[in-house]
Coordinates of C-alpha atoms and ligand atoms in Angstrom, one line a residue:
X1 CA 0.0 0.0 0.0
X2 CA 1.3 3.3 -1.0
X3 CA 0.6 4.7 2.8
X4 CA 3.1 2.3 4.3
X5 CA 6.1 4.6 4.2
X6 CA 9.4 2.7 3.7
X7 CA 11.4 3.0 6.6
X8 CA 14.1 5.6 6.8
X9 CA 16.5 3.3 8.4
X10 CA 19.6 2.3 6.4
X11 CA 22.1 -0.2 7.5
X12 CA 25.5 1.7 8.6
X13 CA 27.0 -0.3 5.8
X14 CA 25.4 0.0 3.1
X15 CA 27.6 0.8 0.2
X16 CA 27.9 4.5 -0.8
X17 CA 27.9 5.9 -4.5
X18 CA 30.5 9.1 -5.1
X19 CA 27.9 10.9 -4.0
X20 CA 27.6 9.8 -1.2
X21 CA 23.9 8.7 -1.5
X22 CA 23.1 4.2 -0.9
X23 CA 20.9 2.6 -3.1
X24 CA 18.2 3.4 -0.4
X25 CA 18.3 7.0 -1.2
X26 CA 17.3 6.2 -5.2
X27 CA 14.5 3.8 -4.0
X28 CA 10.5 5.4 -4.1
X29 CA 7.5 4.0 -2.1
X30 CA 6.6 0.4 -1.8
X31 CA 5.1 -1.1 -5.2
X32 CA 1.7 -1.7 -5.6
X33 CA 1.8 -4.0 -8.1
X34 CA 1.1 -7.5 -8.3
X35 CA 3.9 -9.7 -6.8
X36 CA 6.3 -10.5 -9.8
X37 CA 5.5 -8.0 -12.5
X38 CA 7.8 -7.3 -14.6
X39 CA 7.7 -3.7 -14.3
X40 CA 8.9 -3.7 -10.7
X41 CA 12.1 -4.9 -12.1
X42 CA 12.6 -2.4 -14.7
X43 CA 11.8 0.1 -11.5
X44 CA 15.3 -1.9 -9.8
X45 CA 17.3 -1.4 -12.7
X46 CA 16.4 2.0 -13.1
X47 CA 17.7 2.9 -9.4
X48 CA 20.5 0.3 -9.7
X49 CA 21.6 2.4 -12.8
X50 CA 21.3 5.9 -11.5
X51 CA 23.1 4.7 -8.6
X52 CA 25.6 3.4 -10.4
X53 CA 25.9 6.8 -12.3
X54 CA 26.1 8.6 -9.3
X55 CA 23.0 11.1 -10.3
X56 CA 21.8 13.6 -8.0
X57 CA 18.1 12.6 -7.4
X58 CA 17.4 16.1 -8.1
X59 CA 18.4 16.5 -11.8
X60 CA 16.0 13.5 -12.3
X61 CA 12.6 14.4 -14.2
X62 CA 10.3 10.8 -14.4
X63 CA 7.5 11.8 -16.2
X64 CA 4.6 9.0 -17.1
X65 CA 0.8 8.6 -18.1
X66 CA -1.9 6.2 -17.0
X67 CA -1.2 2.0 -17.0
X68 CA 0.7 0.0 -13.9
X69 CA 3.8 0.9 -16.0
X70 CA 3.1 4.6 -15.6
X71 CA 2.4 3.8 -12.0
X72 CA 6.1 2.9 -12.0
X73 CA 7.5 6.0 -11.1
X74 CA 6.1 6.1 -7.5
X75 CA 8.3 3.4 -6.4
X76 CA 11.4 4.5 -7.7
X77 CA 13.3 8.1 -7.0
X78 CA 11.4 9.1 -4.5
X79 CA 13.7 12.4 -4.3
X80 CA 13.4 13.5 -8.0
X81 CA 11.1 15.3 -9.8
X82 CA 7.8 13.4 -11.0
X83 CA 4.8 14.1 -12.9
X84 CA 1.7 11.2 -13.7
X85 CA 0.0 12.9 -16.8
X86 CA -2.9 11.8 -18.9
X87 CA -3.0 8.4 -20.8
X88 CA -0.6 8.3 -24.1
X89 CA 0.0 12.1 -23.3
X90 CA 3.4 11.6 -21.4
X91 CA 5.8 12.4 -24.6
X92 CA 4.0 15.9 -25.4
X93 CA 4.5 17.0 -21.3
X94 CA 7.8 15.5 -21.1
X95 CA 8.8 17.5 -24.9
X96 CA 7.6 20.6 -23.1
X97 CA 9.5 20.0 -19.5
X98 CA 12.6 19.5 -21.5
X99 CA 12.3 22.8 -23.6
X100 CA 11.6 25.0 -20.4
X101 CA 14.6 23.2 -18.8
X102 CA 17.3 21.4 -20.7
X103 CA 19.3 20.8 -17.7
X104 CA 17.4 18.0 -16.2
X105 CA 17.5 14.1 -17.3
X106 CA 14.2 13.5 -18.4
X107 CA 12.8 9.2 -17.7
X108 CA 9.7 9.4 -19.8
X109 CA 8.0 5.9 -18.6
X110 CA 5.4 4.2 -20.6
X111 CA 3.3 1.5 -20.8
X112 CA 2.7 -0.6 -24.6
X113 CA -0.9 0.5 -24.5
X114 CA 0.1 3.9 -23.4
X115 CA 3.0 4.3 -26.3
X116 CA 1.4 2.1 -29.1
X117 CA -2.3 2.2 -29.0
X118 CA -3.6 5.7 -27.3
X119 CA -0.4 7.6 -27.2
X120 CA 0.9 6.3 -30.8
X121 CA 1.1 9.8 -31.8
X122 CA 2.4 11.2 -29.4
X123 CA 5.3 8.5 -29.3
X124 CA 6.1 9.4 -32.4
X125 CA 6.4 13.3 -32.8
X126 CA 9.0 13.3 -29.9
X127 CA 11.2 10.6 -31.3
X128 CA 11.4 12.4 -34.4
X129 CA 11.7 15.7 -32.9
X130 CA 15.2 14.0 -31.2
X131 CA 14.1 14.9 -27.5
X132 CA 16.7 14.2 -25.2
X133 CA 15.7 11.5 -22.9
X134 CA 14.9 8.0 -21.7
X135 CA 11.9 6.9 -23.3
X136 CA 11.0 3.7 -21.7
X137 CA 7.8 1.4 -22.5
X138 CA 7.8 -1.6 -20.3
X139 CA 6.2 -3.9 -22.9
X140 CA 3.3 -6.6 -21.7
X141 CA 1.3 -6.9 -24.8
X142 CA -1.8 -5.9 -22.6
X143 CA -3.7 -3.6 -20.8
X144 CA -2.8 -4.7 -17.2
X145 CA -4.1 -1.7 -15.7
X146 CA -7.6 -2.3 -17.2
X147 CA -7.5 -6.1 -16.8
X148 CA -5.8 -7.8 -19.8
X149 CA -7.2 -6.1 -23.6
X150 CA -4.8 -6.8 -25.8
X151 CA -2.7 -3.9 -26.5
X152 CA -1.2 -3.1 -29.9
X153 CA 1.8 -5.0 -29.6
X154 CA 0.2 -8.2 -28.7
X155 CA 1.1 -10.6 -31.3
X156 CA -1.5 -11.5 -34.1
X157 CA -3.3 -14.6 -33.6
X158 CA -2.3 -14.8 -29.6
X159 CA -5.4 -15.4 -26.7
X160 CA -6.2 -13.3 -24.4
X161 CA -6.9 -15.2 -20.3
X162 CA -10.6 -15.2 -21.2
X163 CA -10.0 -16.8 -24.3
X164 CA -10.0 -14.6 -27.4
X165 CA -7.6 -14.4 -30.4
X166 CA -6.0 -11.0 -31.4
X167 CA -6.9 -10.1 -35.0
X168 CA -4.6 -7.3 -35.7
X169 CA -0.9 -6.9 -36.9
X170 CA 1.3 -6.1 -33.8
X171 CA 3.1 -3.1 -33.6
X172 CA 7.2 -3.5 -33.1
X173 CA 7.8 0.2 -31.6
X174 CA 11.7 -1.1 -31.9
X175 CA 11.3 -1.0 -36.1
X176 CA 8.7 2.3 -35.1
X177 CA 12.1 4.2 -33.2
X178 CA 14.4 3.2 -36.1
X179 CA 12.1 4.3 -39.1
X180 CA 11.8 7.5 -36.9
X181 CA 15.0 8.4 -36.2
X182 CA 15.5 7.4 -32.8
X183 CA 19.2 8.1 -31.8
X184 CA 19.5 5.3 -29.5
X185 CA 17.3 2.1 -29.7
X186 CA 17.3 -1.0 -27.8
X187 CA 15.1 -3.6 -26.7
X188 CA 15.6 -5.6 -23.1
X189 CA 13.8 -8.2 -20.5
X190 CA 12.8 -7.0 -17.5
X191 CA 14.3 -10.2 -16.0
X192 CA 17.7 -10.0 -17.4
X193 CA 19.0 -7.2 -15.4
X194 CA 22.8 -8.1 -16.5
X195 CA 21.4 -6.7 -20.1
X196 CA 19.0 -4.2 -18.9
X197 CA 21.1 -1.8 -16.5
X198 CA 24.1 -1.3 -18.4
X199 CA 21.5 0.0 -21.2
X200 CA 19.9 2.4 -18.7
X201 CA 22.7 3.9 -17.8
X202 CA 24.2 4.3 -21.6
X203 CA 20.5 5.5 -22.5
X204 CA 21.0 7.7 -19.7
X205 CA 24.4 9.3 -21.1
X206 CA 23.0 9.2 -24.6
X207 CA 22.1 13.0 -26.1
X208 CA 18.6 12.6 -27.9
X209 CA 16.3 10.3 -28.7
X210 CA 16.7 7.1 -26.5
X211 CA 14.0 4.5 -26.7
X212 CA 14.2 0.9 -25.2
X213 CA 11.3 -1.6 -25.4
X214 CA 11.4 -3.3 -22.4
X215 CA 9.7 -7.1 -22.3
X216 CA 8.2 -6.8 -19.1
X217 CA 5.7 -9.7 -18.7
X218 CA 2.1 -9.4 -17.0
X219 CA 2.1 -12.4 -14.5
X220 CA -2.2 -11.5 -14.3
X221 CA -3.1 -11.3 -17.7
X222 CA -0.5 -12.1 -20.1
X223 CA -1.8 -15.1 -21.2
X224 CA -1.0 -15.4 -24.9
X225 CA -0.4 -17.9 -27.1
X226 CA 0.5 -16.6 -30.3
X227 CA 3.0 -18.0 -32.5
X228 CA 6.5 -16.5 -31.0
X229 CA 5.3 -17.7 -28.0
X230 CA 3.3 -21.3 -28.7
X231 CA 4.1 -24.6 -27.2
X232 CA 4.1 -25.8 -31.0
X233 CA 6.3 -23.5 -32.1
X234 CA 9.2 -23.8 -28.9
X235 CA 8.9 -27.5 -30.1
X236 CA 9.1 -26.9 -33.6
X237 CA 12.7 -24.8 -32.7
X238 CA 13.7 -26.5 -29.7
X239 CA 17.2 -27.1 -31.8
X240 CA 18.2 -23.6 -31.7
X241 CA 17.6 -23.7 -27.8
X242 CA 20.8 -23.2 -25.8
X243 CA 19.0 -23.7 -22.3
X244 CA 15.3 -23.5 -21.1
X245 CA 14.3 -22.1 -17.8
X246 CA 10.9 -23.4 -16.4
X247 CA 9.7 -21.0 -13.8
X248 CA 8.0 -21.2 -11.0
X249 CA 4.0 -19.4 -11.3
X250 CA 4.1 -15.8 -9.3
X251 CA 8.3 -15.4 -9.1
X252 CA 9.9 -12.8 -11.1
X253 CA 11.1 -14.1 -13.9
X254 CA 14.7 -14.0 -14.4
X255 CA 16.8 -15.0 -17.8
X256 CA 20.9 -14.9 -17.9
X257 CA 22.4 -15.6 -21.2
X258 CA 25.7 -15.2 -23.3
X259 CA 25.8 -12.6 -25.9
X260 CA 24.8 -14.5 -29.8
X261 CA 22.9 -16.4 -27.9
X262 CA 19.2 -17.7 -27.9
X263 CA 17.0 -17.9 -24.8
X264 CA 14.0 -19.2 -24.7
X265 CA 12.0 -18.0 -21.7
X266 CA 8.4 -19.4 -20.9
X267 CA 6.6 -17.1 -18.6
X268 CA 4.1 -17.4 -15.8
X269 CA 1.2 -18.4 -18.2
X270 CA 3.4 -21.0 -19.9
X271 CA 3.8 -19.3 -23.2
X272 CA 7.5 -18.9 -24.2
X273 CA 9.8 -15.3 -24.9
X274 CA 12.5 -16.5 -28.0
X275 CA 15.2 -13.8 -26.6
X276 CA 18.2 -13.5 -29.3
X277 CA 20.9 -11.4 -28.0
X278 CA 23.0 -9.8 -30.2
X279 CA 26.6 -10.6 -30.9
X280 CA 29.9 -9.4 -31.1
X281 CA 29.6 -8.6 -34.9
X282 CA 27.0 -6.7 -35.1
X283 CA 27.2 -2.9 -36.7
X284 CA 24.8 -0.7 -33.9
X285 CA 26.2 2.3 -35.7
X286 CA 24.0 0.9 -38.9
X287 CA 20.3 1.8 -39.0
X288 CA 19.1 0.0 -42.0
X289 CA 20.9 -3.1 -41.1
X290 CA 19.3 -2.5 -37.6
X291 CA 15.9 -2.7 -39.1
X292 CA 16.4 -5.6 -41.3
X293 CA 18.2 -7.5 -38.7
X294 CA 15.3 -6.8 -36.3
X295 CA 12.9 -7.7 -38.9
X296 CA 14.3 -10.8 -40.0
X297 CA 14.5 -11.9 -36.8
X298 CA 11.1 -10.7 -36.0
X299 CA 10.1 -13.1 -38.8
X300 CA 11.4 -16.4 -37.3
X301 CA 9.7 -15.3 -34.3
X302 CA 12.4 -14.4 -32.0
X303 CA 13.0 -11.1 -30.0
X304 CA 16.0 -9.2 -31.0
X305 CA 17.5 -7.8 -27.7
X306 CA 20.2 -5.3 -26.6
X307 CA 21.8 -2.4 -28.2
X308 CA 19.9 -2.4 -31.6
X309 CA 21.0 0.6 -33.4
X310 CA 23.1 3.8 -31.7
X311 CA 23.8 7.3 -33.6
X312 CA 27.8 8.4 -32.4
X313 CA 26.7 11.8 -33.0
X314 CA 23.4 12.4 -32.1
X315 CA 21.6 15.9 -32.3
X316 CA 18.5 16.9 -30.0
X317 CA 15.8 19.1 -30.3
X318 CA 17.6 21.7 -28.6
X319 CA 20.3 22.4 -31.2
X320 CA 17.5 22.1 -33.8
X321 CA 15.8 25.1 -32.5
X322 CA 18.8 26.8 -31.5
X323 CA 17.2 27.6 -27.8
X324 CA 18.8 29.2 -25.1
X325 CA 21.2 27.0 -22.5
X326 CA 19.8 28.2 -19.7
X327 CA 16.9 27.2 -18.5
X328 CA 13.5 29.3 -18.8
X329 CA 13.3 29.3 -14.8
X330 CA 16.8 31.2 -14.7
X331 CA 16.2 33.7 -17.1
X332 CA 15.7 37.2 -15.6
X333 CA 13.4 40.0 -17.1
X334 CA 16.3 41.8 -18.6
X335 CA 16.9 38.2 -20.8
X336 CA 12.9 38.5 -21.4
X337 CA 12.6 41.4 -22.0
X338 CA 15.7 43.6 -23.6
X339 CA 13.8 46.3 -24.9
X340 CA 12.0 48.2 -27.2
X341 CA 15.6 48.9 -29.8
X342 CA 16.3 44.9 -29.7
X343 CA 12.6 44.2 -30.6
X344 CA 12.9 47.2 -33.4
X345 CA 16.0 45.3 -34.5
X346 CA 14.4 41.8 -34.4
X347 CA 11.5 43.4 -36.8
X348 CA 13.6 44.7 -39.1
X349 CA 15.4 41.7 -39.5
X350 CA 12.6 39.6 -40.3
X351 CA 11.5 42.4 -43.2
Ligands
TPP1 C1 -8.1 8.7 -22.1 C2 -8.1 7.4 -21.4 N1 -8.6 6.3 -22.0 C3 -8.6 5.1 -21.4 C4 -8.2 5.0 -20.1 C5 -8.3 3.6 -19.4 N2 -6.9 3.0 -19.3 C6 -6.2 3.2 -18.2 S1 -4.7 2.4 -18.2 C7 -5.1 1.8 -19.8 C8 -4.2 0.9 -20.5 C9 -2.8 0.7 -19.9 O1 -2.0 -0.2 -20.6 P1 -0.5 0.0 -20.7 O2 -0.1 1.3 -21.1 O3 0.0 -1.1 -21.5 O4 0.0 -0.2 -19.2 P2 0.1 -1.5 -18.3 O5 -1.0 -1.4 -17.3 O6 -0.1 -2.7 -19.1 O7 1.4 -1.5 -17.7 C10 -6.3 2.2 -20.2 C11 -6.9 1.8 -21.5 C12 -7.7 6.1 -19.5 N3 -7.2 6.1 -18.2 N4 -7.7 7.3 -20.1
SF4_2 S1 -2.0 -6.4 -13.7 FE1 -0.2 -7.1 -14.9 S2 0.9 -5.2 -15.4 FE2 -0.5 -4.7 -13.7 S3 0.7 -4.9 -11.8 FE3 -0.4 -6.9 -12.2 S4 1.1 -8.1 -13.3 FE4 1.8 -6.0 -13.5
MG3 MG1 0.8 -3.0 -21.0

């Protein structure tokens, strides 16, 4: 319950970041969500990673909009700055935060229905805009929130728990972030925290566009079947397997595996997650060999995973617009306002 405060104490020993600060001091409030979802692990490896970067709490801007993913937030960084917009409306309030003030590290957290079915849009116009940031959906292939509709990147053909099939074409926001001009683009599993926090944290240091599609599964209602994730079809490719972990119903699920690797992961409702990590070779500086590696793979009915495709010299919205470097709240009125000769001056100019 989110009225059970955590308690302040820490253990004298508790290991210390440059800062100073423990891992306790990156935490939030206890989690509401159901015990094992995904999402409460992405919420660990965001505060293992910001500890691990030493961030002040303070610089930190975690906006979100309406699902358990957007929920999120509340139980991680309890000291930073944190706004819970409307559904699918996250990327338009985090594009405006970031122009006001450039100096904060913006965490826009999502949910696959919030990203991909409402807030499709909006996902869109500030990837393509380049705003700097995180852009995190923590990807269940349903509407937890709302009990378990299929969201738009449930896979075609899967079931939903009360029994019926998905119709429509799932969306792969991965290919979406590539075709848009993402900067930084990556995919991860909640469970595989090895993979997921190193990401973070070079998401975090990236400047633009970062997007990472986070396989976060939904152990109430992600119940499909579809055919990445079929009985049939693990049998059908059980030769590629390098090792299968059977999990235990209502545990976090948890997946380790060597880089050029497969993994096969069966989650809580039995169906199985075909994670292929990327290896040594692969070019994440080429964004057209990005999209038909992802895509190919995407057609044998794995999950590409890890650093997909990174831009060495990203450009933001900021240098775009050619704003100011300091942020609004420090300008003075002498900055707003320099008078009625500069304004003369601006006018002729634009004559
Ligand atoms: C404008 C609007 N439409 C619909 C809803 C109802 N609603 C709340 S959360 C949600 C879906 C959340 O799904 P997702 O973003 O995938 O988050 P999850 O709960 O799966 O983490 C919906 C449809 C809403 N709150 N506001
Ligand atoms: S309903 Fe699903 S997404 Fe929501 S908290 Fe429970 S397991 Fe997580
Ligand atoms: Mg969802």
């Amino acid at each position: 319950m989110t009225y059970i405060a955590k308690p302040k104490l820490h253990h004298p020993g508790l290991a210390k970041n440059k800062l100073g600060f423990t891992h306790r001091d990156y935490e939030g409030r206890i989690s509401t969500l159901c015990a094992g979802c995904g999402h409460d692990s992405i919420s660990a490896a965001l505060i293992q990673a910001c500890f691990e970067l030493d961030l002040e709490p303070h610089r930190i801007a975690k906006l979100s909009g309406i699902g358990c993913s957007s929920k999120t937030p509340d139980y991680f960084l309890g000291q930073s700055h944190g706004f819970n917009s409307v559904h699918g409306r996250m990327p338009s309030v985090l594009t405006g935060a970031n122009l006001a003030n450039r100096d904060l590290i913006y965490l826009g957290v999502s949910g696959d229905g919030d990203s991909a079915s409402i807030g499709l849009g909006q996902f869109a116009h500030c990837v393509r805009r380049g705003v700097n940031m995180l852009y995190i959906c923590e990807n269940n292939g349903v509407y937890g929130l709302t009990k378990g509709q299929f969201s738009a990147t449930a896979d075609k053909g899967s079931k939903s728990k009360t029994g019926g099939t998905n119709a429509d074409s799932p969306i792969d926001l991965v290919s979406m972030a590539l075709v848009l001009g993402a900067t930084f683009v990556a995919r991860s599993f909640s469970g595989d925290k090895h993979q997921l926090i190193p990401l973070v944290k070079a998401a975090i240091d990236h400047r633009g566009a970062a997007f990472i599609d986070v396989i976060s599964p939904c152990v109430a209602f992600n119940n499909h079947a579809g055919s990445t994730k079929s009985y049939d079809y693990v049998r059908e490719h059980n030769d590629a397997v390098n090792r299968i972990d059977f999990i235990t119903t209502r545990e976090p699920i948890t997946a380790d595996y060597p880089a050029g690797s497969v993994q096969e992961v069966v989650q809580h409702d039995g169906t199985v997650l075909r994670l292929r990590k990327l290896d040594g070779s692969y070019d994440v500086n080429d964004r057209v060999a990005a999209m038909n590696y992802s895509l190919a793979h995407s057609a044998k009915g794995e999950v590409v995973t890890g650093l997909v495709y990174v831009d060495p010299r990203p450009q933001e919205l900021h240098d775009y617009l050619h704003t100011v470097e300091t942020p609004f709240n420090r300008l003075g009125e002498k900055d707003l306002c320099p008078g009625t000769a500069t304004l003369a001056k601006l006018n002729a100019s634009l004559r």
